[in-house]
Amino acid sequence: MELRHLRYFLTVARTLNFTKAADELHMAQPPLSRQIRELEEELGVALFERRGKRVFLSSAGQVFEERARRILAETNSAIVDSQRAARGEIGRVAVGFFEHIAYTLLPPLLREFQQRYPAVTVELRWFSSAEQINALDRGDVDVAFVRSLPPDTQLNSVLLLQEPFYVAIAKDNPLAAKRQISIKDCMQLRVINYQKDVAPDYHATINQLCALAGFSPSTSFEMGQIYASLGLVSAGFGVTLVPASVQRTHIDNVVYRPLREQHVKSELYLAWKEPNPPAALGCFVQLACEIAAQAPRKAKVK
């Protein structure tokens, strides 16, 4: 039995006239009658009762009609859904993110993605920056925002942003009057660092910059999140470095000044494990590149 047999049967069942059904199906009446007869022989039941020139559904035909309609409807739905899935219009994408992204790139990305692909389910999973790679390896997420990639990584990735660092400093600190602040300017202040196990890239960057300037950052004030560091800055406990995009976030009594050492950059990647990702994931990555391209430096595929 093939799907065409179901279509032939349903057309005859609706019209109860082989000639009309043949016309609708753009075929001659004898071949249609033969197809219905073969279907009845395969099922072992009579689907139609013939009373003179009139045709009626048998009791078996009535039951078969209901099931046949359901089968064709499910088949058509499966065809449509598979085509939509191939275009990335339906599916599921599990996204790993960390704190900073939730305030900057992620909101406009999710808003636009939902507008373009309303039938795709996006699941958000929070992990620290350092945990994103492990989450990808475990399969906890399909795609993740990461600050750095291991040199020997097998992950696929795209560089979304490459941002300069800014110094976050209390508004009433005399250094806040400067248009730019060098790391050496911060020598007499407490430089708040990030925890190595949470943000190893930021931790290393601040350590290296301070070492080149001849001093060390604070070891008693190491935060796991950017906004925890900014809370300390707001209270006057020191200064910290943040990527440029953070300056769009208002924190009471905190201002942002460009770090003079402009060669130091904060990088943001989008990484995924599957070599041939589902279409919905591909659409998410492409849109992330579009949103990130609104930043000063456009995204570059790695």
XYZ file of C-alpha atoms in Angstrom:
302
model
C 0.000 0.000 0.000
C 1.248 3.449 -0.931
C 0.090 6.933 0.005
C -1.414 7.376 -3.459
C -3.798 4.503 -2.726
C -5.058 6.406 0.311
C -5.538 9.540 -1.771
C -7.420 7.599 -4.433
C -9.637 5.982 -1.801
C -10.401 9.230 0.017
C -11.329 11.005 -3.202
C -13.787 8.235 -4.112
C -15.088 8.162 -0.518
C -15.799 11.898 -0.663
C -17.414 11.976 -4.103
C -18.976 8.507 -3.999
C -18.579 8.572 -7.753
C -15.696 6.912 -9.589
C -16.046 9.119 -12.652
C -15.965 12.372 -10.664
C -13.095 11.085 -8.542
C -11.117 10.130 -11.658
C -11.655 13.642 -13.069
C -10.401 15.236 -9.840
C -7.386 12.956 -9.838
C -6.695 13.666 -13.536
C -6.785 10.006 -14.461
C -9.061 7.666 -16.386
C -11.820 5.889 -14.516
C -10.777 2.266 -15.259
C -7.280 2.612 -13.730
C -8.844 4.238 -10.628
C -11.304 1.374 -10.253
C -8.423 -1.073 -10.592
C -6.390 0.724 -7.887
C -9.350 0.626 -5.469
C -9.921 -3.058 -6.232
C -6.245 -3.820 -5.526
C -6.474 -1.900 -2.244
C -9.534 -3.917 -1.207
C -7.744 -7.147 -2.085
C -4.738 -6.118 0.015
C -6.935 -5.229 2.993
C -9.142 -8.287 2.551
C -12.335 -6.233 2.921
C -14.765 -4.427 0.660
C -14.457 -0.674 1.123
C -17.439 0.214 -1.065
C -20.836 -1.221 -1.663
C -22.211 -0.915 -5.170
C -25.954 -0.724 -5.505
C -26.763 -0.386 -9.153
C -25.032 2.751 -10.370
C -24.635 4.196 -6.885
C -21.631 3.709 -4.604
C -21.637 3.732 -0.788
C -18.965 3.268 1.838
C -19.138 -0.080 3.576
C -18.841 -0.273 7.358
C -15.190 -1.259 6.873
C -14.779 1.634 4.452
C -16.118 4.114 7.004
C -13.549 2.992 9.572
C -10.771 2.984 6.981
C -11.734 6.489 5.804
C -11.237 7.941 9.288
C -7.840 6.298 9.692
C -6.727 7.156 6.147
C -7.525 10.845 6.682
C -5.510 10.797 9.882
C -2.558 9.083 8.196
C -2.492 11.564 5.314
C -2.840 14.521 7.681
C 0.071 13.263 9.800
C 2.116 12.585 6.686
C 1.499 16.067 5.308
C 2.328 17.557 8.709
C 5.537 15.538 8.836
C 6.511 16.780 5.377
C 5.858 20.412 6.297
C 7.670 20.120 9.636
C 10.693 18.421 8.089
C 10.917 21.187 5.492
C 10.618 23.831 8.204
C 13.275 22.068 10.288
C 15.594 22.041 7.273
C 15.148 25.818 7.055
C 15.771 26.241 10.788
C 12.202 27.378 11.458
C 11.490 24.770 14.129
C 13.668 22.918 16.601
C 15.460 23.515 19.877
C 18.682 25.343 20.738
C 20.254 25.077 24.205
C 22.438 28.141 24.793
C 25.141 28.449 27.423
C 25.810 31.973 28.663
C 27.535 33.806 31.488
C 26.607 36.892 33.453
C 28.011 39.667 31.285
C 26.275 38.397 28.120
C 22.889 38.521 29.852
C 23.210 42.315 30.062
C 24.732 43.057 26.666
C 24.559 40.850 23.568
C 22.037 38.230 24.662
C 18.833 40.336 25.070
C 18.800 41.823 21.533
C 19.859 38.470 20.085
C 17.032 36.564 21.804
C 14.490 39.233 20.913
C 15.370 39.171 17.212
C 15.666 35.377 17.116
C 12.210 34.971 18.643
C 10.756 37.336 16.049
C 12.365 35.497 13.142
C 11.970 31.932 14.419
C 8.990 31.884 16.816
C 8.641 28.076 16.622
C 12.231 27.403 17.753
C 12.570 26.729 21.472
C 15.584 28.428 23.062
C 16.774 26.997 26.369
C 19.156 29.165 28.402
C 21.729 27.579 30.709
C 23.953 29.732 32.939
C 27.552 28.650 33.456
C 30.626 30.565 34.486
C 32.885 31.614 31.647
C 35.330 28.842 32.532
C 32.595 26.178 32.584
C 31.209 26.853 29.107
C 33.664 24.539 27.313
C 32.899 21.692 29.720
C 29.175 22.240 29.217
C 29.663 21.872 25.461
C 31.759 18.729 25.875
C 29.123 17.173 28.156
C 26.342 18.018 25.733
C 24.568 20.209 28.297
C 24.299 22.955 25.675
C 24.357 23.096 21.878
C 26.150 26.425 21.651
C 27.917 28.627 24.186
C 29.398 32.081 24.577
C 33.035 31.736 25.610
C 35.826 34.215 26.319
C 38.662 32.005 25.151
C 39.210 28.639 23.494
C 41.782 25.966 24.363
C 44.607 25.857 21.764
C 43.840 22.227 20.908
C 40.061 22.583 20.845
C 37.980 20.562 18.399
C 35.064 22.937 18.788
C 33.708 25.015 15.940
C 33.634 28.712 16.717
C 33.058 32.212 15.450
C 34.681 35.341 16.870
C 31.801 37.671 17.676
C 33.485 40.582 19.402
C 36.951 41.913 20.022
C 36.633 44.754 22.502
C 39.067 47.088 24.229
C 39.068 47.176 28.013
C 37.741 50.046 30.076
C 38.636 51.000 33.629
C 35.616 51.026 35.914
C 36.218 53.599 38.630
C 34.189 55.425 41.280
C 32.834 58.727 40.030
C 34.371 60.652 42.936
C 37.864 59.192 42.433
C 40.283 61.879 41.155
C 41.408 59.538 38.361
C 37.876 59.636 36.953
C 38.627 63.113 35.634
C 41.089 61.674 33.108
C 39.905 60.897 29.569
C 42.022 57.729 29.524
C 43.526 55.730 32.347
C 46.615 53.572 32.086
C 47.128 50.537 34.277
C 50.121 52.349 35.833
C 47.753 55.122 36.968
C 46.032 52.483 39.111
C 49.202 51.491 40.976
C 48.160 53.259 44.188
C 44.629 51.882 44.040
C 43.250 48.437 44.746
C 42.840 46.679 41.378
C 40.005 44.198 41.809
C 40.740 40.993 39.919
C 38.544 38.091 38.803
C 38.678 34.582 40.187
C 41.001 32.341 38.200
C 38.642 29.367 38.290
C 35.709 31.440 37.023
C 37.233 33.892 34.534
C 40.781 32.645 33.839
C 41.265 34.890 30.785
C 40.386 38.111 32.649
C 42.412 36.979 35.664
C 45.489 36.437 33.503
C 45.025 39.722 31.600
C 44.872 41.820 34.745
C 47.829 39.996 36.285
C 49.952 40.547 33.171
C 49.062 44.228 32.854
C 49.800 44.923 36.504
C 53.080 42.992 36.320
C 54.216 45.082 33.349
C 53.406 48.217 35.349
C 55.422 46.927 38.309
C 52.745 45.963 40.832
C 50.218 43.237 41.625
C 46.411 43.340 41.702
C 44.484 42.677 44.885
C 44.437 39.099 46.105
C 41.881 39.764 48.826
C 39.301 41.139 46.400
C 38.788 38.608 43.601
C 35.283 38.374 42.226
C 33.529 35.694 40.203
C 31.293 38.105 38.302
C 31.788 41.461 36.619
C 28.833 43.036 38.366
C 30.080 41.931 41.772
C 33.323 43.751 40.977
C 31.386 46.831 39.908
C 29.534 46.786 43.214
C 32.878 47.059 45.020
C 33.967 49.826 42.653
C 30.739 51.704 43.368
C 31.454 51.483 47.100
C 34.944 52.919 46.569
C 36.920 49.740 47.251
C 39.023 49.969 44.092
C 38.969 49.811 40.299
C 38.586 46.978 37.826
C 38.785 46.279 34.105
C 35.711 45.463 32.036
C 35.098 44.943 28.299
C 33.860 48.026 26.467
C 30.283 46.752 26.121
C 29.810 46.820 29.917
C 29.937 50.625 29.956
C 26.387 50.635 28.561
C 25.216 49.326 31.937
C 24.520 51.937 34.584
C 25.874 51.282 38.069
C 25.505 53.991 40.718
C 28.693 55.988 41.310
C 30.624 54.103 38.588
C 32.091 55.659 35.457
C 34.109 54.036 32.699
C 37.279 55.350 31.111
C 39.162 53.743 28.192
C 42.252 51.790 29.218
C 45.249 53.441 27.582
C 46.751 50.044 26.745
C 44.443 49.637 23.740
C 46.357 46.649 22.382
C 44.772 44.503 25.093
C 41.454 43.105 23.873
C 38.602 41.139 25.325
C 37.379 38.462 22.886
C 33.981 36.816 22.768
C 33.381 33.619 20.807
C 30.331 31.563 20.047
C 31.279 27.880 20.067
C 29.483 24.627 19.236
C 30.478 20.984 19.068
C 28.500 19.464 16.192
C 30.420 19.526 12.877
C 27.091 19.538 11.006
C 24.785 21.474 13.330
C 20.989 21.446 12.962
C 19.578 24.255 10.855
C 18.063 26.020 13.885
C 21.504 26.176 15.507
C 22.999 27.499 12.283
C 20.358 30.230 12.201
C 21.166 31.160 15.801
C 24.881 31.439 15.038
C 24.251 33.510 11.916
C 21.968 35.911 13.765
C 24.494 36.232 16.600
C 27.031 37.337 14.001
C 24.574 39.905 12.634
C 23.863 41.354 16.087
C 27.555 41.386 17.006
C 28.360 43.131 13.728
C 26.669 46.230 15.120
C 29.683 46.554 17.439
C 32.787 48.445 16.186
C 34.439 45.259 14.900
C 32.515 42.798 12.839
C 32.421 39.092 13.623
C 34.969 36.924 11.867
C 34.574 33.199 11.323
C 37.455 31.216 12.722
